[in-house]
Amino acid sequence: MAVSGIDVTAPAEESLPVHIVFAASECAPFAETGGLGEVVAALAPELAKLGHAVTVYLPLYKSARAFLPEELKFAVRSITIPFPYYNRFAGIVDGGVRDGVQYYFVDCPELFDRDGLYGAKTGAGDYGDNAERFGLFCRAVLEAAKQLGVPDIFHVYDWQAALLPVLLRSVYYFDPALRSAGTVLTVHNAGYQGWFPGKTIEQLLLPWDMFTSDKLEQDNNFNFLKGGLVYSDFVTTVSPTYAREVQTPEFGAGLDAAFRRRSGDLKGILTGVDYGKWNPAHDSNLAAHYSSEDLAGKLECRRDLLHAFGLTNVADSTPVIGMVSRFATQKGLDFVAQIADQIAERELVVVALGDGEPYYENFFRSWAQRRPNQVAVQIKYDDALTHKVEAGSDIFLMPSRYEPCGLNQMYSLKYGTVPVVRATGGLEDTVEEWNAETGTGTGFKFYGYDAQELMRAIDRALTAFQDKFGLRKLMHNGMAKDYSWDGPAREYVGVYEEVLRRRG
């Protein structure tokens, strides 16, 4: 499967500084629902460390206001954003410079000052005006850049910002201030595309001749992500394997043909890990610190984890399997449900943390009720407890049906917790099957959509746990892996330079 035949793995050391504008719907700590927020927050300062000028534009959500002064400082007081029969007005709030990165926020209270980012937190679904919200956001970023600094590259993230390259190559095509800027689209999950009725093309003041199957139309709907795929200069995904997978019907979520058409401009760049936050040697959430040179503290972390989940009288010889997940079929929890009784037949305990689909929340509750001495669950999101699960578990279970990148398996490696994963996306790229004879590998993988294959992978991990000498080598192998942001940041710079080279 073609991805990109062009070597954009790293720029030359003497490469010139590039000005990059990030347009994203999330960035920690201002707004975050998942991996996107962590990626933007980590990659932007890493690029700044390499000597590049980085500006991040975000919507001014209610959650973001808590991180800004009460008296907002406006870099641009008002930008007029046209819609049919009316205009909206957006201000650009100066969020200051943090870690070498300039932050700006698009302020339009009637669209963004809400409790949820994409929908009401009560579970009422997505906001009905999301097309208008993120259409305004993309246009406001372009207009603001003309006043605050036009970049060499607009790097846009996911469907919420994918309209920006569409606008740049259509409505703003003849704008001399913007015409030379390049665009890069990063896709974190092809399953989230921004589908809206066909009439959205009129609402966003785009010409109807763009509403075709080779541009913005998909199954008679307006598709934000497809527009970004068609009109961006370059497309990246969050792991090399996922870049291949999205070109197939199985993983492309209906856009596999669009991804295949961009195969010469498509590259998978593995998401990095913020080891300033995720490192057992100095993690403030842990009961004890440890490292690959001194693992003594991991036993204390294990005891602390069992206490946090209310499990008592667990022998040191009994392996602890940890899970931190959104409770959904995509995460492979149907596999777990199918073999729950088989798992519980082994001498082990399971701790699970997460929330999501009611079916799986109820499954875990029921499993814990039936096996109270072996299985414990906490239905919630808890960042501090996530760290405890990573450090205190012996084995980490991540059987995702698909996983564009995944971070927990990389956290597990750093924490000396052996991952058991399905070989897909970033899980395939970051976990190497353990070979006891050669002492190589970092975890255990299974292939296909078969719960018994998962059970066999768990059994291999349990066997490795009993071999204390081999287990120590397995843990050391994982802890030695470096998935920091330096390498991925340099790969992104290589992509930016390739885009600029092509654009002359």
XYZ file of C-alpha atoms in Angstrom:
504
model
C 0.000 0.000 0.000
C 1.514 3.321 -1.054
C 1.959 6.020 1.525
C 4.572 8.504 0.416
C 7.517 7.826 -1.807
C 9.127 11.096 -0.814
C 11.648 11.133 1.994
C 10.395 13.742 4.441
C 11.660 11.977 7.540
C 13.812 14.814 8.814
C 14.981 18.234 7.684
C 18.584 19.197 7.197
C 20.263 20.561 10.297
C 20.817 23.927 8.597
C 17.176 24.290 7.513
C 15.714 27.778 7.725
C 13.127 28.657 10.373
C 9.527 28.108 9.306
C 6.500 29.996 10.605
C 3.706 27.523 11.341
C 0.139 28.342 12.346
C -1.730 25.547 14.095
C -5.513 25.667 13.752
C -7.097 23.152 16.112
C -10.251 22.633 18.115
C -8.330 21.390 21.168
C -5.095 22.056 23.010
C -4.314 21.147 26.602
C -4.847 22.632 29.093
C -7.340 25.027 27.485
C -9.626 22.442 25.902
C -9.166 18.690 25.728
C -11.339 15.633 25.153
C -8.655 13.210 23.985
C -5.348 12.758 22.213
C -5.734 15.785 19.908
C -5.392 18.207 22.817
C -2.235 16.489 24.046
C -0.672 16.395 20.572
C -1.137 20.109 19.858
C 0.067 21.039 23.338
C 3.232 18.958 22.996
C 4.179 19.389 19.329
C 3.923 23.191 19.218
C 6.629 23.870 21.861
C 8.797 21.079 20.437
C 8.812 22.856 17.072
C 9.608 26.117 18.852
C 12.614 24.441 20.488
C 13.866 23.601 16.998
C 13.902 27.315 16.175
C 10.608 27.644 14.322
C 7.939 30.286 14.925
C 4.711 28.636 16.062
C 1.297 30.231 16.543
C -1.706 28.284 17.823
C -5.300 29.377 17.155
C -8.105 27.868 19.251
C -11.786 28.649 19.778
C -12.374 30.573 22.993
C -14.470 27.957 24.760
C -15.835 28.469 28.240
C -13.221 25.995 29.528
C -10.390 28.062 28.043
C -11.428 31.253 29.842
C -10.241 29.801 33.149
C -6.652 29.929 31.855
C -6.795 33.542 30.698
C -6.861 36.840 32.604
C -10.309 38.041 33.595
C -9.695 41.162 31.514
C -9.152 39.730 28.042
C -6.495 41.301 25.831
C -7.599 41.570 22.207
C -5.041 41.321 19.418
C -7.823 42.027 16.910
C -10.980 43.616 18.233
C -13.436 42.493 15.576
C -13.427 40.428 12.388
C -16.535 40.266 10.224
C -17.452 36.719 9.194
C -20.168 36.614 6.504
C -22.988 34.107 6.379
C -26.083 34.159 4.168
C -28.350 37.040 5.216
C -26.270 37.978 8.271
C -22.773 38.565 9.607
C -21.107 37.335 12.761
C -18.267 39.130 14.505
C -15.257 37.455 16.091
C -12.473 38.908 18.169
C -8.974 37.496 18.473
C -7.827 37.234 22.074
C -4.097 37.309 22.780
C -3.320 34.294 24.946
C 0.322 35.235 25.332
C 3.466 33.249 24.734
C 3.913 29.942 26.541
C 6.979 27.760 26.049
C 7.933 29.777 22.992
C 4.484 29.435 21.370
C 2.083 32.307 20.671
C -1.555 31.477 21.475
C -4.586 33.235 20.050
C -8.246 32.492 20.719
C -11.178 33.113 18.391
C -13.811 34.790 20.533
C -17.414 34.440 19.402
C -19.394 33.911 22.626
C -22.675 32.911 21.007
C -20.901 30.004 19.291
C -18.118 28.961 21.657
C -18.967 30.036 25.205
C -20.724 26.750 26.012
C -20.259 23.919 28.488
C -19.168 21.354 25.886
C -16.712 21.604 23.009
C -18.765 19.774 20.384
C -22.007 19.014 22.168
C -23.808 19.448 25.470
C -22.151 17.565 28.296
C -25.525 16.076 29.211
C -25.192 13.631 26.322
C -27.732 15.386 24.087
C -25.506 14.886 21.018
C -23.508 17.314 18.904
C -24.501 20.948 18.662
C -26.732 21.532 15.664
C -24.685 24.540 14.543
C -21.246 22.894 14.534
C -20.822 23.570 10.817
C -21.310 27.284 11.465
C -19.103 27.202 14.579
C -16.091 25.631 12.929
C -16.694 27.297 9.581
C -16.420 30.620 11.399
C -13.346 29.424 13.251
C -11.498 28.531 10.034
C -12.366 31.787 8.309
C -11.466 33.811 11.406
C -8.003 32.184 11.530
C -7.349 33.165 7.917
C -8.512 36.727 8.474
C -6.548 37.040 11.725
C -3.376 35.725 10.093
C -3.517 38.545 7.550
C -3.231 41.015 10.443
C -1.108 39.080 12.936
C 1.253 37.221 10.645
C 0.715 35.018 7.593
C 2.603 31.757 8.116
C 4.572 29.634 5.714
C 2.365 26.698 6.699
C -1.145 26.353 8.073
C -1.162 23.044 9.968
C -4.793 22.087 10.578
C -6.148 19.278 12.702
C -9.099 16.980 12.055
C -12.474 17.875 10.593
C -13.020 20.922 12.811
C -10.172 22.787 11.076
C -10.255 20.980 7.726
C -12.308 23.742 6.088
C -9.343 26.124 6.298
C -7.462 24.667 3.280
C -10.786 24.492 1.408
C -11.334 28.209 1.968
C -7.708 29.010 1.212
C -7.882 27.356 -2.215
C -11.320 28.714 -3.130
C -12.737 31.844 -1.465
C -9.238 33.183 -0.696
C -7.529 31.905 -3.830
C -6.891 35.387 -5.220
C -5.956 36.966 -1.881
C -2.314 38.019 -2.394
C -1.583 37.973 1.340
C -2.427 34.273 1.683
C -1.723 32.798 -1.704
C 1.780 31.495 -0.959
C 0.907 29.710 2.299
C 1.028 25.916 2.324
C -1.316 23.598 4.188
C -0.894 20.339 6.102
C -3.843 18.338 7.462
C -3.377 15.865 10.314
C -6.037 13.187 10.734
C -6.264 11.629 14.181
C -9.249 9.401 13.481
C -10.839 9.016 10.048
C -14.086 7.987 11.684
C -14.802 11.592 12.732
C -15.457 13.545 9.547
C -17.854 16.431 10.137
C -20.937 15.362 8.181
C -23.579 18.004 7.493
C -26.492 18.489 5.070
C -25.642 19.447 1.510
C -27.100 22.939 2.005
C -24.139 23.625 4.328
C -22.186 24.607 1.229
C -24.484 27.625 0.861
C -24.317 28.422 4.563
C -20.508 28.610 4.327
C -20.682 30.694 1.124
C -18.861 28.127 -1.000
C -19.764 27.615 -4.672
C -22.054 24.704 -5.524
C -19.559 23.412 -8.108
C -17.427 22.254 -5.171
C -20.238 19.965 -3.989
C -19.109 16.983 -6.069
C -17.892 13.505 -5.211
C -14.286 14.429 -5.999
C -14.375 17.460 -3.671
C -16.730 18.092 -0.742
C -19.662 15.742 -1.283
C -19.913 12.320 0.349
C -23.160 10.338 0.150
C -25.011 13.584 -0.615
C -23.640 15.232 2.532
C -21.141 18.025 3.050
C -17.992 16.443 4.500
C -15.472 18.724 6.245
C -12.705 16.117 6.486
C -13.013 15.104 2.848
C -12.614 18.747 1.866
C -9.406 18.907 3.873
C -8.127 15.729 2.226
C -8.803 17.128 -1.241
C -7.483 20.651 -0.767
C -4.530 20.314 1.639
C -1.030 20.234 0.207
C -0.040 17.317 2.434
C -1.842 14.895 4.764
C -0.461 13.156 7.816
C -1.858 10.536 10.147
C -0.679 9.715 13.650
C 1.176 6.480 12.899
C 2.750 4.841 9.829
C 0.487 1.791 9.992
C -2.635 3.946 10.220
C -1.524 5.814 7.083
C -1.716 2.485 5.266
C -4.902 1.371 6.986
C -6.978 4.443 6.076
C -6.450 3.609 2.417
C -8.496 0.435 2.877
C -12.297 0.079 3.139
C -11.879 -1.538 6.553
C -10.353 1.540 8.168
C -11.047 4.450 5.814
C -14.619 5.023 7.077
C -15.828 5.667 3.540
C -12.908 7.947 2.660
C -10.446 5.226 1.651
C -10.615 6.299 -2.006
C -9.873 9.904 -1.035
C -6.905 8.761 1.035
C -5.633 6.578 -1.807
C -5.790 9.539 -4.186
C -3.474 11.402 -1.787
C -1.094 8.446 -1.277
C 1.807 10.415 -2.754
C 1.203 13.209 -0.244
C 0.337 11.041 2.755
C 2.655 10.196 5.628
C 2.166 8.556 9.004
C 4.111 10.237 11.807
C 3.937 8.533 15.165
C 2.583 10.683 17.971
C 5.152 11.391 20.677
C 4.962 11.112 24.452
C 5.490 13.943 26.921
C 8.009 12.297 29.239
C 7.953 15.373 31.441
C 4.505 14.175 32.479
C 4.803 10.434 31.892
C 7.917 9.156 33.641
C 7.885 6.893 36.722
C 11.132 8.448 37.921
C 9.391 11.710 38.849
C 5.628 11.197 38.385
C 3.948 13.095 41.230
C 0.859 10.856 41.060
C 2.728 7.754 42.206
C 3.182 6.315 45.668
C 6.853 5.671 44.876
C 9.255 6.471 42.069
C 11.310 3.963 40.114
C 13.372 3.548 36.971
C 14.748 0.745 34.807
C 17.857 0.763 36.998
C 15.883 0.489 40.240
C 12.445 -1.120 39.972
C 11.814 -1.414 43.711
C 9.255 1.408 43.709
C 7.009 -0.386 41.218
C 5.961 -2.913 43.876
C 4.837 -0.057 46.119
C 2.912 1.457 43.179
C 1.223 -1.896 42.689
C 0.119 -2.024 46.325
C -1.156 1.547 46.089
C -3.153 0.697 42.938
C -4.779 -2.348 44.564
C -5.694 -0.227 47.577
C -7.210 2.465 45.313
C -9.430 -0.184 43.708
C -10.330 -1.912 46.958
C -8.623 -5.227 46.183
C -7.098 -6.945 49.208
C -5.031 -10.042 49.930
C -3.495 -10.138 46.464
C -0.245 -12.103 46.501
C 2.849 -10.602 44.900
C 2.908 -13.645 42.619
C -0.537 -12.761 41.212
C -0.322 -10.571 38.088
C -2.335 -7.364 37.934
C -3.881 -6.585 34.548
C -4.750 -2.916 34.087
C -7.068 -1.213 31.628
C -7.679 2.488 30.980
C -10.081 3.017 28.137
C -13.056 4.687 26.658
C -15.649 1.971 27.096
C -16.623 1.276 23.490
C -16.601 -1.501 20.918
C -13.850 0.319 19.018
C -11.574 -0.339 21.971
C -12.054 -4.107 21.610
C -14.114 -4.451 24.760
C -16.445 -6.870 22.998
C -13.465 -9.241 22.880
C -12.964 -8.797 26.610
C -16.651 -9.440 27.300
C -16.553 -12.666 25.274
C -13.658 -14.121 27.275
C -14.368 -12.544 30.669
C -15.010 -15.909 32.324
C -11.887 -17.416 30.774
C -9.786 -14.510 32.029
C -11.178 -14.921 35.533
C -10.257 -18.624 35.513
C -6.593 -17.590 35.579
C -4.817 -16.567 38.745
C -4.856 -12.792 38.219
C -6.695 -9.594 39.088
C -8.103 -6.969 36.726
C -8.488 -3.243 37.385
C -10.395 -1.168 34.821
C -10.814 2.599 34.620
C -12.977 4.481 32.138
C -16.446 5.381 30.973
C -18.421 5.427 27.767
C -21.131 3.270 26.262
C -23.675 2.115 28.884
C -23.455 -1.487 27.666
C -19.770 -1.747 28.555
C -20.100 0.247 31.756
C -22.719 -2.298 32.842
C -20.545 -5.188 31.664
C -17.661 -4.099 33.870
C -19.955 -3.496 36.832
C -21.447 -6.957 36.414
C -18.042 -8.598 35.994
C -16.792 -6.919 39.171
C -19.918 -7.960 41.076
C -19.531 -11.566 39.961
C -15.788 -11.655 40.693
C -15.317 -9.180 43.561
C -11.957 -10.633 44.620
C -10.542 -10.517 41.098
C -12.108 -7.641 39.172
C -12.498 -3.998 40.179
C -13.771 -1.112 38.078
C -14.132 2.636 38.452
C -16.504 4.227 35.946
C -14.991 7.650 35.419
C -12.152 9.595 33.856
C -9.402 10.300 36.371
C -5.982 11.475 35.211
C -4.184 10.806 38.498
C -5.648 7.316 38.708
C -4.607 6.669 35.105
C -1.001 7.199 36.163
C -1.489 4.800 39.056
C -2.877 2.117 36.741
C 0.062 2.505 34.383
C 2.601 2.231 37.195
C 0.911 -0.352 39.416
C -0.162 -2.888 36.795
C 2.033 -5.733 35.616
C 0.213 -6.127 32.291
C -1.746 -3.498 30.350
C -4.605 -4.617 28.112
C -5.364 -2.627 24.945
C -7.222 -4.843 22.425
C -8.530 -2.045 20.167
C -10.299 -2.989 16.956
C -8.527 0.026 15.476
C -6.212 2.549 17.115
C -4.804 5.336 14.911
C -1.911 5.816 17.327
C -2.694 5.152 20.962
C -0.720 6.571 23.861
C -1.399 4.213 26.736
C 0.715 1.445 25.251
C 3.669 3.862 25.064
C 3.024 5.009 28.629
C 2.967 1.340 29.669
C 6.339 0.672 28.082
C 7.900 3.580 29.962
C 6.365 2.378 33.241
C 7.625 -1.192 32.858
C 4.079 -2.485 32.377
C 3.867 -5.121 29.649
C 1.319 -4.217 26.936
C -1.013 -6.740 25.310
C -2.456 -5.160 22.152
C -4.138 -5.872 18.857
C -1.759 -5.325 15.947
C -3.357 -2.245 14.421
C -2.353 1.382 13.853
C 0.110 2.764 16.362
C -0.160 -0.383 18.485
C 1.455 -2.344 15.662
C 4.159 0.323 15.283
C 5.138 0.590 18.956
C 4.855 -2.917 20.418
C 7.204 -5.727 19.385
C 6.276 -9.320 20.188
C 8.352 -10.763 23.044
C 10.730 -13.606 22.159
C 11.939 -15.350 25.306
C 14.684 -17.217 23.439
C 16.351 -14.097 22.055
C 15.339 -11.714 24.842
C 13.911 -9.280 22.319
C 10.540 -7.585 22.194
C 8.443 -5.335 24.387
C 4.987 -6.926 24.667
C 2.393 -9.186 23.100
C 0.194 -8.763 20.026
C -2.724 -10.563 18.455
C -4.116 -10.303 14.948
C -7.560 -10.594 13.436
C -10.945 -10.133 15.106
C -10.956 -13.172 17.356
C -11.431 -13.041 21.127
C -9.565 -16.335 21.490
C -6.524 -14.750 19.845
C -6.665 -12.106 22.564
C -6.903 -14.852 25.191
C -3.823 -16.537 23.775
C -1.917 -13.240 23.880
C -2.934 -12.764 27.531
C -1.776 -16.306 28.310
C 1.608 -15.591 26.714
C 1.908 -12.509 28.907
C 0.972 -14.522 32.014
C 3.629 -17.103 31.150
C 6.216 -14.349 30.791
C 5.186 -12.940 34.167
C 6.167 -16.209 35.864
C 9.683 -16.073 34.371
C 11.156 -13.426 36.651
C 14.498 -13.188 34.830
C 12.820 -12.930 31.435
C 10.219 -10.517 32.799
C 12.899 -8.130 33.994
C 14.486 -8.176 30.523
C 11.072 -7.616 28.925
C 10.405 -4.659 31.205
C 13.854 -3.176 30.549
C 13.305 -3.449 26.786
C 10.092 -1.463 27.012
C 11.454 1.167 29.375
C 14.414 1.752 27.034
C 12.172 2.771 24.141
C 12.185 6.474 23.302
C 8.936 7.806 21.912
C 9.623 11.419 22.819
C 8.518 14.307 20.606
C 11.923 15.262 19.206
C 11.863 12.729 16.363
C 8.247 13.347 15.300
C 8.777 17.129 15.424
C 11.684 16.821 13.015
C 9.554 14.663 10.720
C 6.875 17.348 10.662
C 9.481 19.963 9.764
C 10.499 17.690 6.897
C 6.886 17.686 5.718
C 6.659 21.490 5.967
C 9.840 21.903 3.939
C 8.584 19.500 1.285
C 5.342 21.482 0.966
C 7.251 24.740 0.651
C 9.623 23.230 -1.893
C 6.694 22.094 -4.020
C 5.036 25.485 -3.799
C 8.253 27.166 -4.873
